[in-house]
Amino acid sequence: MSEGIKMKVFIESWRRFLKEDIGDIGKNIKAPVPVSRGLKKVEENKDKVWVFFDTETTGFGPKRNAITEIAGVAVDPNDWESEPEIINTFSQKAKLSPDVLSRDPESKAGKETKKVLAMTQYGEKNPPKGRFIQEKEMIKKFYEWLESLGGPENVILVIQNAKFDMKMISLRYNADEEGIADPAKGVVGGDLPVYPIIDTIPLMRQYLLPFWVTKAKEGDSEAKEFLAQLKLPKGKKYTTSQGPVATALGIPIIGWHSAIEDVKML
């Protein structure tokens, strides 16, 4: 499936949500947050470049774990009225920090790092020159790429679990020469500009899942099939994990946990 078709699957789902419920906001859809709020954010940003992006890291804590990869796909949504257009892409990997390289491979941290690097497909055979650069340089290049698309005034970032990725980017950009970051500096730091963000997790939980649940209760077979693939083993809750959601939307998950492949799924 091409990148354009994958992006279209996501947007077709969102467009159906917009068109079918805009006349009955607050009447039929039982969402945790007023549906009008989600519609307003989409409407306000329909003329911007939507950058779907993702990071891969050696672990969850920004203090001693590094970002190993950043990837992004820039999309013109065409006002949500026609097929979206992919206008540019970004994909870059980083060299491992001194702190990560110095870990004993037999230690708990070393084994965990090795496992994560394998899962995220960190290594490459015969990579082109410049494929692996310093972590800070990679982050800087990503923000230069965003600036080339129009900067904060013209770009909105779309990401799964934004809180984690944005915190990692900010703190890792301010890490010392040994690759140790100081969480006390807070989430925002350095010279990185602030961009508007849409996090797909609350988007799913607050708007899209309530939409599909409502349609399923009305007898919509497509909605029932979609939710059946997301339902957790116990209880009535549904997962918003990117892999299961992509599968439910008919998007292949080949290469899951590689930043560029995760962005294509997103």
Short mmCIF file of C-alpha atoms in Angstrom, two decimals:
data_model
loop_
_atom_site.label_atom_id
_atom_site.label_comp_id
_atom_site.label_asym_id
_atom_site.label_seq_id
_atom_site.Cartn_x
_atom_site.Cartn_y
_atom_site.Cartn_z
CA MET A 1 0.00 0.00 0.00
CA SER A 2 1.48 3.38 -1.00
CA GLU A 3 2.05 6.21 1.46
CA GLY A 4 -0.72 8.21 -0.21
CA ILE A 5 -3.28 5.43 0.18
CA LYS A 6 -2.26 4.82 3.81
CA MET A 7 -2.75 8.48 4.64
CA LYS A 8 -6.06 8.45 2.79
CA VAL A 9 -7.36 5.62 4.99
CA PHE A 10 -6.81 7.73 8.12
CA ILE A 11 -8.32 10.84 6.58
CA GLU A 12 -11.33 8.99 5.13
CA SER A 13 -12.13 7.75 8.64
CA TRP A 14 -11.83 11.27 10.02
CA ARG A 15 -13.78 12.81 7.10
CA ARG A 16 -16.67 10.40 7.68
CA PHE A 17 -16.71 11.45 11.33
CA LEU A 18 -16.85 15.13 10.29
CA LYS A 19 -19.53 14.80 7.63
CA GLU A 20 -21.93 12.46 9.44
CA ASP A 21 -22.05 14.27 12.75
CA ILE A 22 -21.51 17.95 12.13
CA GLY A 23 -25.28 18.51 12.04
CA ASP A 24 -25.92 16.71 15.34
CA ILE A 25 -23.01 17.82 17.49
CA GLY A 26 -23.67 16.89 21.10
CA LYS A 27 -26.86 14.94 20.29
CA ASN A 28 -25.83 11.51 19.07
CA ILE A 29 -22.14 11.20 19.90
CA LYS A 30 -21.36 10.57 23.56
CA ALA A 31 -17.76 11.81 23.67
CA PRO A 32 -15.72 12.66 26.82
CA VAL A 33 -14.95 16.06 25.27
CA PRO A 34 -17.45 18.11 23.19
CA VAL A 35 -17.17 16.98 19.57
CA SER A 36 -17.26 20.61 18.51
CA ARG A 37 -13.86 21.12 20.12
CA GLY A 38 -12.27 18.49 17.90
CA LEU A 39 -14.00 19.83 14.82
CA LYS A 40 -12.80 23.34 15.62
CA LYS A 41 -9.15 22.27 15.89
CA VAL A 42 -9.31 20.44 12.57
CA GLU A 43 -11.06 23.37 10.90
CA GLU A 44 -8.56 25.90 12.26
CA ASN A 45 -5.65 23.94 10.81
CA LYS A 46 -7.06 22.74 7.49
CA ASP A 47 -4.88 25.18 5.54
CA LYS A 48 -1.66 24.14 7.28
CA VAL A 49 0.91 21.50 6.41
CA TRP A 50 0.24 18.43 8.57
CA VAL A 51 3.49 16.72 9.58
CA PHE A 52 2.96 13.15 10.77
CA PHE A 53 6.12 12.20 12.65
CA ASP A 54 7.63 9.68 15.06
CA THR A 55 10.81 8.98 17.01
CA GLU A 56 12.57 5.81 18.09
CA THR A 57 14.64 5.70 21.29
CA THR A 58 16.80 3.34 23.33
CA GLY A 59 14.33 3.50 26.22
CA PHE A 60 11.68 5.54 28.01
CA GLY A 61 13.70 7.78 30.34
CA PRO A 62 15.26 10.84 28.63
CA LYS A 63 18.07 11.19 31.18
CA ARG A 64 20.22 8.30 29.92
CA ASN A 65 18.34 7.06 26.83
CA ALA A 66 18.86 8.56 23.40
CA ILE A 67 16.75 9.21 20.31
CA THR A 68 17.98 6.90 17.56
CA GLU A 69 15.69 7.97 14.72
CA ILE A 70 13.28 10.70 13.64
CA ALA A 71 10.99 10.44 10.63
CA GLY A 72 8.27 12.68 9.25
CA VAL A 73 5.80 12.86 6.36
CA ALA A 74 4.52 16.33 5.40
CA VAL A 75 0.95 16.30 4.05
CA ASP A 76 -1.29 18.91 2.47
CA PRO A 77 -4.83 17.84 3.56
CA ASN A 78 -6.41 19.93 0.79
CA ASP A 79 -8.95 21.39 3.22
CA TRP A 80 -10.18 17.83 3.96
CA GLU A 81 -12.23 17.98 0.75
CA SER A 82 -10.09 15.85 -1.57
CA GLU A 83 -7.27 13.30 -1.47
CA PRO A 84 -4.36 14.52 0.68
CA GLU A 85 -1.01 15.13 -0.98
CA ILE A 86 2.36 14.08 0.44
CA ILE A 87 4.66 17.00 -0.24
CA ASN A 88 7.88 16.01 1.55
CA THR A 89 9.47 13.42 3.84
CA PHE A 90 12.20 13.34 6.49
CA SER A 91 14.11 10.29 7.75
CA GLN A 92 17.32 10.38 9.78
CA LYS A 93 19.12 8.08 12.22
CA ALA A 94 21.53 9.07 14.98
CA LYS A 95 24.80 7.63 16.23
CA LEU A 96 24.55 6.08 19.67
CA SER A 97 25.61 8.37 22.53
CA PRO A 98 28.77 7.65 24.58
CA ASP A 99 26.62 6.66 27.54
CA VAL A 100 24.73 4.06 25.51
CA LEU A 101 27.88 2.73 23.86
CA SER A 102 29.59 2.27 27.25
CA ARG A 103 26.85 0.00 28.66
CA ASP A 104 27.92 -3.50 29.55
CA PRO A 105 26.12 -5.74 27.01
CA GLU A 106 25.58 -8.35 29.74
CA SER A 107 24.05 -5.89 32.20
CA LYS A 108 20.28 -5.38 32.52
CA ALA A 109 20.52 -1.97 30.85
CA GLY A 110 22.75 -3.35 28.10
CA LYS A 111 20.43 -6.26 27.30
CA GLU A 112 17.41 -3.96 27.30
CA THR A 113 19.14 -1.54 24.92
CA LYS A 114 20.11 -4.36 22.56
CA LYS A 115 16.52 -5.60 22.53
CA VAL A 116 15.12 -2.13 21.76
CA LEU A 117 17.66 -1.48 18.99
CA ALA A 118 16.71 -4.77 17.33
CA MET A 119 12.99 -4.01 17.62
CA THR A 120 13.37 -0.53 16.12
CA GLN A 121 15.55 -1.83 13.26
CA TYR A 122 18.36 0.54 14.22
CA GLY A 123 21.19 -0.92 12.15
CA GLU A 124 21.46 -0.92 8.36
CA LYS A 125 23.68 -2.80 5.94
CA ASN A 126 25.85 -0.48 3.85
CA PRO A 127 24.09 2.76 4.92
CA PRO A 128 24.64 5.80 2.68
CA LYS A 129 27.04 8.47 3.85
CA GLY A 130 25.43 10.78 6.41
CA ARG A 131 22.74 8.27 7.36
CA PHE A 132 23.93 8.22 10.98
CA ILE A 133 24.74 11.60 12.55
CA GLN A 134 24.97 13.02 16.07
CA GLU A 135 21.72 13.04 18.01
CA LYS A 136 21.61 16.82 18.49
CA GLU A 137 22.43 17.38 14.83
CA MET A 138 19.55 15.06 13.88
CA ILE A 139 17.10 17.00 16.05
CA LYS A 140 18.37 20.29 14.61
CA LYS A 141 17.98 18.99 11.04
CA PHE A 142 14.41 17.90 11.79
CA TYR A 143 13.49 21.39 13.02
CA GLU A 144 15.23 22.96 10.01
CA TRP A 145 13.08 20.71 7.83
CA LEU A 146 9.95 21.89 9.67
CA GLU A 147 11.05 25.49 9.15
CA SER A 148 11.45 24.83 5.41
CA LEU A 149 7.77 23.84 5.35
CA GLY A 150 6.73 27.18 6.82
CA GLY A 151 7.56 26.94 10.54
CA PRO A 152 5.08 27.13 13.46
CA GLU A 153 2.76 29.48 11.57
CA ASN A 154 2.21 27.01 8.74
CA VAL A 155 2.86 23.56 10.25
CA ILE A 156 0.95 21.37 12.70
CA LEU A 157 2.56 18.22 14.12
CA VAL A 158 0.59 14.97 14.32
CA ILE A 159 2.01 12.23 16.54
CA GLN A 160 1.04 9.20 18.60
CA ASN A 161 1.71 9.90 22.31
CA ALA A 162 3.07 13.44 21.88
CA LYS A 163 3.91 13.87 25.57
CA PHE A 164 6.64 11.23 25.37
CA ASP A 165 8.20 12.23 22.04
CA MET A 166 8.22 16.00 22.63
CA LYS A 167 9.74 15.55 26.09
CA MET A 168 12.46 13.29 24.67
CA ILE A 169 13.26 15.74 21.88
CA SER A 170 13.50 18.74 24.20
CA LEU A 171 15.59 17.09 26.88
CA ARG A 172 17.85 15.16 24.53
CA TYR A 173 18.58 18.35 22.59
CA ASN A 174 19.95 19.79 25.84
CA ALA A 175 21.91 16.70 26.92
CA ASP A 176 25.59 17.13 27.89
CA GLU A 177 28.59 15.85 25.90
CA GLU A 178 28.30 12.42 27.48
CA GLY A 179 24.67 12.16 26.43
CA ILE A 180 23.18 12.71 29.90
CA ALA A 181 20.05 14.88 30.00
CA ASP A 182 18.79 16.84 32.99
CA PRO A 183 15.03 16.29 33.52
CA ALA A 184 15.04 19.27 35.92
CA LYS A 185 15.28 21.56 32.89
CA GLY A 186 11.69 20.74 32.05
CA VAL A 187 10.07 19.73 28.80
CA VAL A 188 10.86 22.93 26.88
CA GLY A 189 14.44 24.10 26.60
CA GLY A 190 17.14 25.32 24.25
CA ASP A 191 16.42 27.00 20.96
CA LEU A 192 13.67 24.69 19.72
CA PRO A 193 10.51 26.51 18.55
CA VAL A 194 7.07 25.43 19.79
CA TYR A 195 4.67 23.91 17.25
CA PRO A 196 0.92 23.21 17.53
CA ILE A 197 0.31 19.50 18.04
CA ILE A 198 -2.44 16.95 17.48
CA ASP A 199 -1.92 13.78 19.54
CA THR A 200 -3.65 10.81 17.93
CA ILE A 201 -4.23 9.04 21.27
CA PRO A 202 -6.68 11.59 22.74
CA LEU A 203 -8.04 12.08 19.22
CA MET A 204 -8.95 8.40 19.17
CA ARG A 205 -10.18 8.24 22.77
CA GLN A 206 -12.19 11.46 22.83
CA TYR A 207 -13.63 11.62 19.32
CA LEU A 208 -13.12 8.70 16.92
CA LEU A 209 -13.79 5.80 19.30
CA PRO A 210 -17.01 7.39 20.65
CA PHE A 211 -18.04 7.96 17.03
CA TRP A 212 -17.53 4.31 16.05
CA VAL A 213 -19.19 3.08 19.28
CA THR A 214 -22.24 5.21 18.51
CA LYS A 215 -22.39 3.96 14.91
CA ALA A 216 -22.05 0.35 16.10
CA LYS A 217 -24.99 0.80 18.47
CA GLU A 218 -26.98 2.07 15.48
CA GLY A 219 -26.26 -1.21 13.69
CA ASP A 220 -23.40 -0.09 11.42
CA SER A 221 -21.61 -3.36 10.45
CA GLU A 222 -18.39 -1.56 9.46
CA ALA A 223 -18.21 0.09 12.88
CA LYS A 224 -18.84 -3.23 14.66
CA GLU A 225 -16.06 -4.93 12.69
CA PHE A 226 -13.67 -2.06 13.37
CA LEU A 227 -14.30 -2.10 17.14
CA ALA A 228 -14.07 -5.89 17.36
CA GLN A 229 -10.42 -5.63 16.31
CA LEU A 230 -9.65 -3.04 18.99
CA LYS A 231 -11.49 -4.53 21.97
CA LEU A 232 -9.24 -5.52 24.86
CA PRO A 233 -9.52 -9.05 26.33
CA LYS A 234 -11.15 -7.84 29.56
CA GLY A 235 -13.83 -5.21 29.98
CA LYS A 236 -15.38 -2.85 27.45
CA LYS A 237 -12.29 -0.76 26.72
CA TYR A 238 -10.60 -0.45 23.34
CA THR A 239 -6.91 -0.13 22.57
CA THR A 240 -5.51 2.96 20.85
CA SER A 241 -2.15 1.30 20.16
CA GLN A 242 -0.94 2.19 16.69
CA GLY A 243 -0.44 -1.39 15.47
CA PRO A 244 -3.96 -2.71 16.22
CA VAL A 245 -5.57 0.54 14.99
CA ALA A 246 -3.60 0.36 11.73
CA THR A 247 -4.66 -3.27 11.25
CA ALA A 248 -8.30 -2.38 11.89
CA LEU A 249 -8.05 0.34 9.25
CA GLY A 250 -6.54 -2.09 6.76
CA ILE A 251 -3.01 -0.67 6.93
CA PRO A 252 -0.14 -3.23 6.88
CA ILE A 253 2.13 -3.07 9.95
CA ILE A 254 5.28 -4.32 8.24
CA GLY A 255 8.24 -2.56 9.84
CA TRP A 256 6.35 -1.50 12.97
CA HIS A 257 8.67 0.31 15.44
CA SER A 258 10.79 1.73 12.65
CA ALA A 259 10.17 5.50 12.75
CA ILE A 260 9.49 5.98 9.04
CA GLU A 261 7.20 2.91 8.87
CA ASP A 262 5.33 4.03 11.99
CA VAL A 263 4.75 7.43 10.38
CA LYS A 264 3.37 5.76 7.26
CA MET A 265 0.93 3.84 9.48
CA LEU A 266 0.02 7.04 11.34
#
